Short mmCIF file of C-alpha atoms in Angstrom, two decimals:
data_model
loop_
_atom_site.label_atom_id
_atom_site.label_comp_id
_atom_site.label_asym_id
_atom_site.label_seq_id
_atom_site.Cartn_x
_atom_site.Cartn_y
_atom_site.Cartn_z
CA GLN L 1 100.05 87.67 116.49
CA TYR L 2 98.70 90.89 118.02
CA VAL L 3 99.03 91.71 121.70
CA LEU L 4 96.58 94.45 122.60
CA PRO L 5 97.51 97.07 125.21
CA ASP L 6 95.44 95.47 127.99
CA GLU L 7 96.94 92.03 127.23
CA ARG L 8 100.42 93.13 128.29
CA GLY L 9 101.49 91.29 131.42
CA VAL L 10 99.00 88.48 130.73
CA GLU L 11 100.14 85.01 129.64
CA LYS L 12 99.01 84.18 126.11
CA VAL L 13 98.55 80.61 124.90
CA VAL L 14 98.30 80.20 121.13
CA SER L 15 97.64 76.91 119.36
CA PHE L 16 98.61 76.16 115.76
CA GLU L 17 97.40 73.12 113.83
CA VAL L 18 100.22 71.42 111.92
CA ASN L 19 99.68 70.26 108.36
CA MET L 20 100.93 66.66 108.35
CA GLY L 21 100.85 66.30 104.57
CA VAL L 22 99.95 62.88 103.17
CA ASN L 23 98.34 60.35 105.55
CA GLU L 24 97.84 63.15 108.05
CA ASP L 25 94.89 61.37 109.65
CA ASP L 26 97.31 58.79 111.02
CA GLN L 27 99.91 61.26 112.30
CA GLU L 28 100.44 63.52 115.29
CA VAL L 29 103.12 65.91 116.50
CA GLN L 30 105.80 64.10 118.50
CA ALA L 31 108.31 66.96 118.95
CA ALA L 32 108.44 70.74 118.73
CA GLU L 33 111.25 73.24 119.27
CA ILE L 34 111.84 76.97 119.40
CA ILE L 35 114.99 77.38 117.31
CA GLY L 36 115.22 81.16 117.17
CA LEU L 37 114.16 84.20 119.18
CA ASN L 38 114.72 87.82 118.12
CA ASP L 39 113.54 90.20 120.81
CA GLU L 40 115.71 93.28 120.29
CA ALA L 41 112.90 95.51 121.58
CA GLY L 42 112.74 93.47 124.81
CA ILE L 43 108.97 92.93 124.77
CA PHE L 44 108.91 89.43 126.30
CA ASP L 45 108.71 88.77 130.03
CA GLY L 46 110.78 85.62 130.23
CA VAL L 47 111.38 83.16 127.42
CA PRO L 48 108.49 81.82 125.31
CA THR L 49 107.86 78.08 125.61
CA ILE L 50 106.47 75.49 123.24
CA SER L 51 104.54 72.26 123.74
CA TYR L 52 102.37 70.00 121.59
CA GLU L 53 99.21 67.92 121.76
CA GLY L 54 97.73 65.83 119.00
CA LYS L 55 98.13 67.73 115.75
CA ASN L 56 98.69 71.08 117.46
CA VAL L 57 101.76 73.04 118.51
CA ILE L 58 101.12 75.30 121.52
CA LEU L 59 103.11 78.49 122.00
CA THR L 60 103.04 80.23 125.39
CA TYR L 61 104.47 83.70 126.05
CA THR L 62 103.96 86.83 128.12
CA VAL L 63 104.61 90.38 126.96
CA LYS L 64 105.91 92.78 129.60
CA GLU L 65 103.40 95.15 131.19
CA ASP L 66 105.51 98.12 130.10
CA ALA L 67 106.30 96.81 126.59
CA GLU L 68 106.34 99.72 124.16
CA LEU L 69 103.38 99.86 121.81
CA GLY L 70 104.28 99.36 118.18
CA LYS L 71 107.27 97.10 118.93
CA SER L 72 107.63 93.49 117.82
CA ALA L 73 109.64 90.28 118.23
CA THR L 74 109.94 87.08 116.21
CA ILE L 75 109.87 83.43 117.28
CA THR L 76 111.13 80.73 114.93
CA LEU L 77 109.88 77.19 115.57
CA LYS L 78 109.57 73.81 113.92
CA ALA L 79 107.64 70.60 114.59
CA GLN L 80 108.12 66.92 113.89
CA ASP L 81 105.37 64.42 113.11
CA ASN L 82 105.41 60.81 114.32
CA GLY L 83 105.64 59.53 110.76
CA GLN L 84 102.77 57.07 111.13
CA SER L 85 101.77 55.94 107.65
CA TYR L 86 100.28 52.70 106.30
CA ASN L 87 102.71 50.18 104.86
CA PHE L 88 100.79 48.20 102.24
CA LYS L 89 103.51 45.52 101.99
CA ASP L 90 103.48 44.65 105.68
CA LYS L 91 99.87 45.72 106.13
CA GLY L 92 100.62 47.87 109.14
CA LEU L 93 101.85 51.26 110.29
CA ARG L 94 105.46 52.29 109.86
CA ASP L 95 107.53 55.09 111.40
CA ASP L 96 108.87 57.83 109.11
CA PRO L 97 109.05 61.05 111.19
CA GLN L 98 109.78 64.33 109.42
CA TRP L 99 110.57 67.85 110.60
CA SER L 100 108.58 70.76 109.25
CA ASP L 101 110.12 73.80 107.59
CA ASP L 102 111.03 76.61 109.95
CA VAL L 103 108.01 78.75 110.86
CA VAL L 104 108.51 82.39 111.85
CA ILE L 105 105.86 83.96 114.09
CA THR L 106 105.93 87.69 114.67
CA VAL L 107 104.36 89.11 117.82
CA PHE L 108 103.24 92.74 117.56
CA VAL L 109 102.35 94.94 120.51
CA GLY L 110 99.31 97.08 119.75
CA ALA L 111 99.64 97.34 115.98
CA SER L 112 96.51 97.34 113.75
CA PRO L 113 93.89 94.82 114.92
CA TRP L 114 91.23 96.43 112.70
CA TYR L 115 93.08 94.53 109.95
CA PRO L 116 93.11 90.98 111.40
CA ILE L 117 95.96 88.76 110.23
CA ILE L 118 94.34 85.67 108.69
CA SER L 119 96.39 82.55 107.96
CA PHE L 120 95.29 79.16 106.65
CA GLU L 121 96.71 75.80 105.64
CA CYS L 122 96.56 75.35 101.88
CA GLU L 123 95.15 71.94 100.94
CA GLU L 124 97.28 71.62 97.82
CA PRO L 125 100.33 73.90 98.22
CA GLU L 126 102.13 72.20 95.32
CA SER L 127 99.45 73.24 92.81
CA HIS L 128 98.05 76.41 94.36
CA VAL L 129 101.18 78.43 93.69
CA ASP L 130 99.77 81.53 91.96
CA GLY L 131 97.81 82.81 94.93
CA HIS L 132 94.49 82.93 96.79
CA THR L 133 91.56 85.32 97.09
CA PHE L 134 90.20 86.00 100.58
CA HIS L 135 86.45 86.58 100.39
CA LEU L 136 85.44 88.47 103.54
CA ILE L 137 81.88 89.08 104.70
CA ALA L 138 81.42 91.39 107.68
CA GLY L 139 77.73 92.24 108.08
CA ASN L 140 76.72 94.06 104.90
CA ASP L 141 80.32 94.69 103.85
CA VAL L 142 81.97 92.31 101.37
CA TYR L 143 85.63 92.43 100.31
CA ASP L 144 87.71 90.29 97.95
CA LEU L 145 91.44 90.55 98.60
CA THR L 146 93.85 88.63 96.40
CA VAL L 147 97.26 87.63 97.73
CA GLU L 148 99.58 86.44 94.98
CA GLY L 149 102.24 83.77 95.50
CA ASP L 150 102.42 80.96 98.02
CA THR L 151 102.04 83.20 101.09
CA ASN L 152 98.95 81.85 102.83
CA THR L 153 98.48 84.89 105.04
CA LEU L 154 96.39 88.03 104.71
CA ARG L 155 98.38 90.91 106.23
CA PRO L 156 97.46 94.50 107.11
CA ALA L 157 99.27 95.70 103.97
CA ASP L 158 96.84 93.71 101.83
CA TYR L 159 93.83 95.40 103.42
CA ALA L 160 95.41 98.85 103.06
CA ALA L 161 96.31 98.28 99.40
CA ALA L 162 92.70 97.27 98.67
CA GLY L 163 91.30 100.36 100.40
CA VAL L 164 89.53 98.45 103.18
CA PRO L 165 88.63 101.10 105.80
CA GLY L 166 89.21 98.77 108.76
CA PHE L 167 86.82 96.85 111.01
CA GLN L 168 85.49 98.02 114.35
CA ASP L 169 86.29 95.84 117.33
CA ASN L 170 84.22 92.69 117.96
CA THR L 171 83.27 92.49 114.27
CA ASP L 172 82.58 88.92 113.09
CA ILE L 173 84.07 88.10 109.69
CA ASP L 174 83.24 85.04 107.58
CA VAL L 175 86.28 84.08 105.51
CA THR L 176 86.30 81.90 102.41
CA VAL L 177 89.61 81.39 100.65
CA TYR L 178 89.46 80.66 96.93
CA VAL L 179 92.24 79.53 94.65
CA TRP L 180 93.53 82.32 92.38
CA THR L 181 95.46 81.70 89.18
CA MET L 182 97.21 84.09 86.83
CA GLU L 183 95.25 82.64 83.93
CA ASP L 184 91.71 82.54 85.38
CA GLY L 185 91.85 84.95 88.31
CA THR L 186 89.65 83.95 91.26
CA THR L 187 88.29 80.45 90.71
CA GLU L 188 85.40 78.63 92.38
CA THR L 189 87.76 76.21 94.14
CA VAL L 190 87.55 76.67 97.91
CA CYS L 191 90.81 76.12 99.73
CA ALA L 192 89.76 77.08 103.28
CA GLU L 193 86.87 78.46 105.33
CA LYS L 194 87.00 80.02 108.78
CA GLU L 195 85.45 82.61 111.06
CA VAL L 196 87.39 85.51 112.56
CA THR L 197 86.37 87.96 115.26
CA VAL L 198 88.19 91.28 115.46
CA SER L 199 89.76 91.77 118.89
CA GLU L 200 88.44 94.50 121.16
CA TYR L 201 90.93 97.35 120.85
CA GLY L 202 89.08 100.52 121.87
CA LEU L 203 90.04 104.08 120.95
CA PRO L 204 93.60 105.27 120.25
CA GLY L 205 95.76 105.87 123.30
CA ALA L 206 97.68 109.03 124.17
CA ALA L 207 100.58 109.78 121.83
CA THR L 208 104.10 109.87 123.26
CA CYS L 209 107.37 111.24 121.90
CA ALA L 210 110.94 109.98 122.22
CA GLU L 211 112.06 113.45 123.40
CA GLU L 212 110.47 116.32 125.32
CA SER L 213 111.88 119.26 123.37
CA VAL L 214 113.89 120.09 120.25
CA GLU L 215 115.33 123.24 118.68
CA ALA L 216 114.90 124.21 115.04
CA ASP L 217 117.92 125.04 112.90
CA GLU L 218 118.91 128.50 111.69
CA LYS L 219 116.21 128.42 109.00
CA GLY L 220 113.40 127.10 111.18
CA TRP L 221 113.67 123.49 110.02
CA VAL L 222 113.23 120.66 112.47
CA THR L 223 112.98 116.86 112.19
CA LEU L 224 110.55 115.55 114.77
CA PRO L 225 111.68 112.70 117.04
CA GLU L 226 109.68 109.50 116.74
CA ILE L 227 106.10 109.88 117.94
CA SER L 228 104.16 106.74 118.90
CA VAL L 229 100.36 106.89 118.56
CA PRO L 230 99.11 103.60 120.06
CA MET L 231 96.18 101.86 118.42
CA ALA L 232 95.90 104.55 115.73
CA GLN L 233 95.20 103.97 112.05
CA ARG L 234 95.88 107.59 111.17
CA TYR L 235 96.78 110.79 112.96
CA LEU L 236 96.28 114.53 113.14
CA LEU L 237 99.40 116.52 114.08
CA SER L 238 99.16 120.23 114.92
CA ILE L 239 101.93 122.76 115.44
CA ARG L 240 100.47 125.20 117.97
CA ASN L 241 101.94 128.60 118.86
CA ALA L 242 102.07 130.24 122.30
CA GLU L 243 98.62 131.79 121.71
CA GLY L 244 97.11 128.34 121.16
CA GLU L 245 96.67 128.85 117.41
CA ASP L 246 97.45 126.09 114.93
CA VAL L 247 100.07 127.32 112.46
CA GLN L 248 100.37 123.95 110.73
CA VAL L 249 98.11 120.91 110.71
CA LEU L 250 99.29 117.65 109.17
CA ALA L 251 97.08 114.59 108.68
CA GLY L 252 98.51 111.21 107.76
CA ASP L 253 97.84 107.49 107.50
CA PHE L 254 100.20 104.94 108.97
CA THR L 255 101.50 102.82 106.11
CA PRO L 256 102.74 99.21 105.94
CA ASN L 257 106.40 98.40 106.47
CA ASP L 258 108.43 95.85 104.49
CA SER L 259 106.87 93.03 106.52
CA GLY L 260 103.36 94.08 105.53
CA ILE L 261 102.61 95.31 109.05
CA ILE L 262 101.41 98.79 110.02
CA LEU L 263 103.10 100.32 113.06
CA PRO L 264 101.58 103.53 114.50
CA VAL L 265 104.79 105.58 114.63
CA ILE L 266 105.38 109.01 113.07
CA ALA L 267 109.01 108.97 111.95
CA ASP L 268 111.29 111.15 109.80
CA GLN L 269 108.75 113.99 109.69
CA SER L 270 110.52 117.28 108.87
CA LEU L 271 108.87 120.68 108.78
CA GLN L 272 109.74 124.36 108.76
CA ILE L 273 108.38 126.96 111.14
CA ALA L 274 109.01 130.42 109.74
CA GLU L 275 108.47 132.60 112.81
CA ALA L 276 110.56 132.60 115.99
CA GLY L 277 108.94 131.38 119.20
CA ASP L 278 108.03 128.32 121.23
CA TYR L 279 105.61 125.83 119.70
CA THR L 280 103.80 122.74 120.96
CA VAL L 281 103.28 119.59 118.90
CA VAL L 282 99.81 118.20 119.56
CA VAL L 283 98.87 114.74 118.24
CA LYS L 284 95.56 112.90 118.10
CA GLY L 285 95.11 109.30 116.92
CA ILE L 286 92.14 108.01 114.91
CA ASN L 287 91.01 104.43 114.24
CA PRO L 288 87.80 102.78 112.98
CA ASN L 289 86.25 103.09 116.46
CA GLY L 290 86.71 106.87 116.56
CA GLU L 291 89.11 109.58 117.71
CA GLY L 292 91.43 109.50 120.70
CA ASP L 293 92.28 112.45 122.93
CA GLU L 294 94.78 115.14 121.97
CA ALA L 295 98.20 114.86 123.61
CA GLU L 296 100.91 117.51 123.84
CA VAL L 297 104.02 115.52 123.03
CA LEU L 298 106.83 117.93 122.16
CA THR L 299 108.04 121.53 122.47
CA ILE L 300 109.83 123.13 119.52
CA THR L 301 111.93 126.26 120.00
CA VAL L 302 112.53 128.41 116.92
CA ASN L 303 115.17 131.11 117.39
CA PHE L 304 115.33 132.21 113.77
CA CYS L 305 112.71 134.34 112.02
CA LEU L 306 112.82 134.24 108.23
CA GLY L 307 112.20 137.76 106.95
CA GLY L 308 110.87 138.67 103.54
CA THR L 309 108.17 140.30 101.48
CA ILE L 310 105.98 139.31 98.54
CA ASP L 311 105.38 142.95 97.57
CA TYR L 312 108.54 142.83 95.50
CA ASP L 313 108.09 146.20 93.78
CA ASN L 314 107.10 147.90 97.07
CA ASP L 315 103.96 149.52 95.65
CA GLY L 316 101.86 148.61 98.69
CA ASP L 317 99.91 145.81 96.99
CA VAL L 318 100.54 142.13 96.39
CA ASP L 319 99.21 141.80 92.87
CA GLY L 320 99.64 140.06 89.55
CA ASN L 321 102.90 141.83 88.83
CA ASP L 322 104.46 140.43 92.00
CA ALA L 323 103.41 136.94 90.98
CA MET L 324 104.86 137.55 87.51
CA TYR L 325 108.17 138.81 88.91
CA LEU L 326 108.60 135.51 90.76
CA TYR L 327 107.47 133.50 87.73
CA ASN L 328 109.96 135.34 85.49
CA PHE L 329 112.72 134.89 88.06
CA VAL L 330 112.13 131.12 88.18
CA ASN L 331 111.67 130.81 84.42
CA ALA L 332 114.93 132.63 83.68
CA GLY L 333 116.85 130.13 85.80
CA ARG L 334 119.66 132.63 86.40
CA GLY L 335 119.61 132.86 90.20
CA ASP L 336 121.68 135.80 91.44
CA LYS L 337 122.57 136.61 87.80
CA THR L 338 118.96 137.60 87.05
CA THR L 339 118.59 141.04 85.47
CA VAL L 340 115.82 143.59 84.89
CA ARG L 341 115.53 142.23 81.35
CA HIS L 342 114.60 138.80 82.70
CA LEU L 343 111.90 140.20 85.02
CA ASN L 344 110.38 142.70 82.58
CA LYS L 345 107.92 140.37 80.87
CA PHE L 346 104.11 139.98 80.92
CA LEU L 347 103.73 142.87 83.41
CA TYR L 348 100.88 145.35 83.64
CA GLY L 349 101.75 149.04 84.01
CA ALA L 350 105.09 148.42 85.70
CA THR L 351 107.82 151.01 85.23
CA ILE L 352 111.50 150.19 84.87
CA ALA L 353 111.92 151.59 88.38
CA ASP L 354 109.30 149.12 89.68
CA VAL L 355 111.08 146.22 88.00
CA GLN L 356 114.44 147.34 89.40
CA THR L 357 112.96 147.57 92.90
CA ALA L 358 111.53 144.05 92.51
CA LEU L 359 114.89 142.73 91.35
CA ASP L 360 116.75 144.38 94.24
CA THR L 361 114.22 143.00 96.73
CA MET L 362 114.44 139.46 95.36
CA LEU L 363 118.22 139.34 95.13
CA GLY L 364 118.54 140.91 98.59
CA ASN L 365 116.79 137.97 100.30
CA MET L 366 116.69 134.96 98.01
CA ASP L 367 115.97 132.59 100.89
CA ALA L 368 112.55 134.22 101.21
CA LEU L 369 111.72 133.32 97.61
CA ASP L 370 111.67 129.63 98.61
CA LEU L 371 108.15 129.93 99.96
CA ASP L 372 107.63 126.23 100.73
CA GLY L 373 111.08 125.72 102.24
CA ASP L 374 112.01 122.76 100.03
CA GLY L 375 115.46 124.17 99.28
CA ASP L 376 114.68 125.33 95.71
CA VAL L 377 113.08 128.41 94.22
CA ASP L 378 110.96 126.72 91.59
CA GLY L 379 107.68 126.71 89.73
CA ASN L 380 105.69 125.72 92.79
CA ASP L 381 106.86 128.85 94.63
CA ALA L 382 105.69 130.99 91.71
CA MET L 383 102.38 129.13 91.65
CA TYR L 384 101.81 129.62 95.39
CA LEU L 385 102.07 133.37 94.92
CA TYR L 386 99.89 133.30 91.80
CA ASN L 387 97.22 131.29 93.64
CA TYR L 388 97.43 133.64 96.62
CA VAL L 389 96.88 136.69 94.41
CA ASN L 390 94.21 134.99 92.31
CA ALA L 391 92.21 133.91 95.40
CA GLY L 392 92.00 137.51 96.60
CA MET L 393 91.42 136.37 100.19
CA GLY L 394 94.36 138.10 101.88
CA ASP L 395 94.83 136.81 105.43
CA LYS L 396 91.83 134.49 104.94
CA THR L 397 93.77 132.44 102.38
CA THR L 398 93.84 128.70 103.14
CA VAL L 399 95.72 125.63 101.96
CA ARG L 400 92.79 124.90 99.66
CA HIS L 401 93.37 128.17 97.80
CA LEU L 402 97.07 127.44 97.29
CA ASN L 403 96.72 123.79 96.29
CA LYS L 404 96.24 124.30 92.55
CA PHE L 405 98.48 123.69 89.52
CA LEU L 406 101.33 122.40 91.71
CA TYR L 407 103.80 119.64 90.88
CA GLY L 408 104.62 117.08 93.57
CA ALA L 409 104.01 119.45 96.48
CA THR L 410 103.42 117.85 99.87
CA GLU L 411 100.79 118.99 102.33
CA GLN L 412 103.53 120.19 104.67
CA GLU L 413 105.18 122.26 101.90
CA ILE L 414 101.88 123.93 101.05
CA GLN L 415 101.32 124.79 104.71
CA THR L 416 104.84 126.25 104.97
CA ALA L 417 104.17 128.33 101.86
CA LEU L 418 100.93 129.59 103.39
CA GLN L 419 102.74 130.60 106.58
CA ASN L 420 105.32 132.57 104.63
CA LEU L 421 102.81 134.25 102.32
CA LEU L 422 100.72 135.45 105.25
CA ARG L 423 103.79 136.76 107.07
CA PHE L 424 105.41 138.33 104.03
CA ALA L 425 102.28 140.15 102.89
CA PRO L 426 102.32 143.93 103.71
#
């Protein structure tokens, strides 16, 4: 269950039809209970209540007006039927009430309504055990999403895994659920049909951060506190210097958690800022309706300035020999035991004095050889410098120029490498 931002503080009444099993036409709900409530985030205003009418269980709850976006709580409930079934021997109805299995309902505050959660009651749960295919028609867009196993719910993770871009608010979706088997795939057997309308959710709200300011460590590394970007499917995060220039720009998609739900929170994001100064973290959320406004959420203070050069032989140019010095250094794998002999390979016109100067420079500040700040001087560092030289763009070099022939490099590492190359160039 989604609670949109403007639904906070408003009582919600949600009705669920109970599958009575055999002879369900003759049965109704005669009891219902909430048997568990997990609200560690404190989103509920008061305690949820439950009632019943006919074949339906009715859940009523209110989320606090100031409930934090992206938080959730779970309600566990069960229902009992009145056990009315036909007794052929006595030719009348008999009582045989039964309790349902426990049902867990998760309430999310402002998560990802562009991926509506769709649940249905399987007509033959004993035989439809392999899975179901949800056939979705939204205007001219058609999607087939298969959910394996006996989970009769389409979750945001299923949309994301299938590459569905997300639906704009107020989109009407026709849903047909087909039986899926491991042997035949999607069959022609229809298990359920329903119509779903995507809730109105608007543009992303202003991002907020758990802290106002942080300080980088002695090498310019910092782990950002959690940043919440309400109603965002993805985000754009900029590190902006005192002059208002972006020194790093990171783009990311919010990904599903273990429950198959997507929460718009940037967490455990570490980055390195190579030059001392005060920086502002600026975040903008994006969803299928469009882009939200930028928000300044955090100040980062960097007291350390990593020094270095990429003109290792000090000849006034950053050229192919400099790239080869770093390649040879990495390839030798000797660290501070590297010698002139290790560096003096595949060079063009370099003298022994040039090679010795390069070696002295590299051993004198080995931290600066780790261009992307990942803690290792490796092949990617050598490739950054090679790509920089090969592009021939100098201070006009971009991430696009560096992002070639790398192994497992992240966007943030490439941006850190670009920062260092531009600063270390003569």
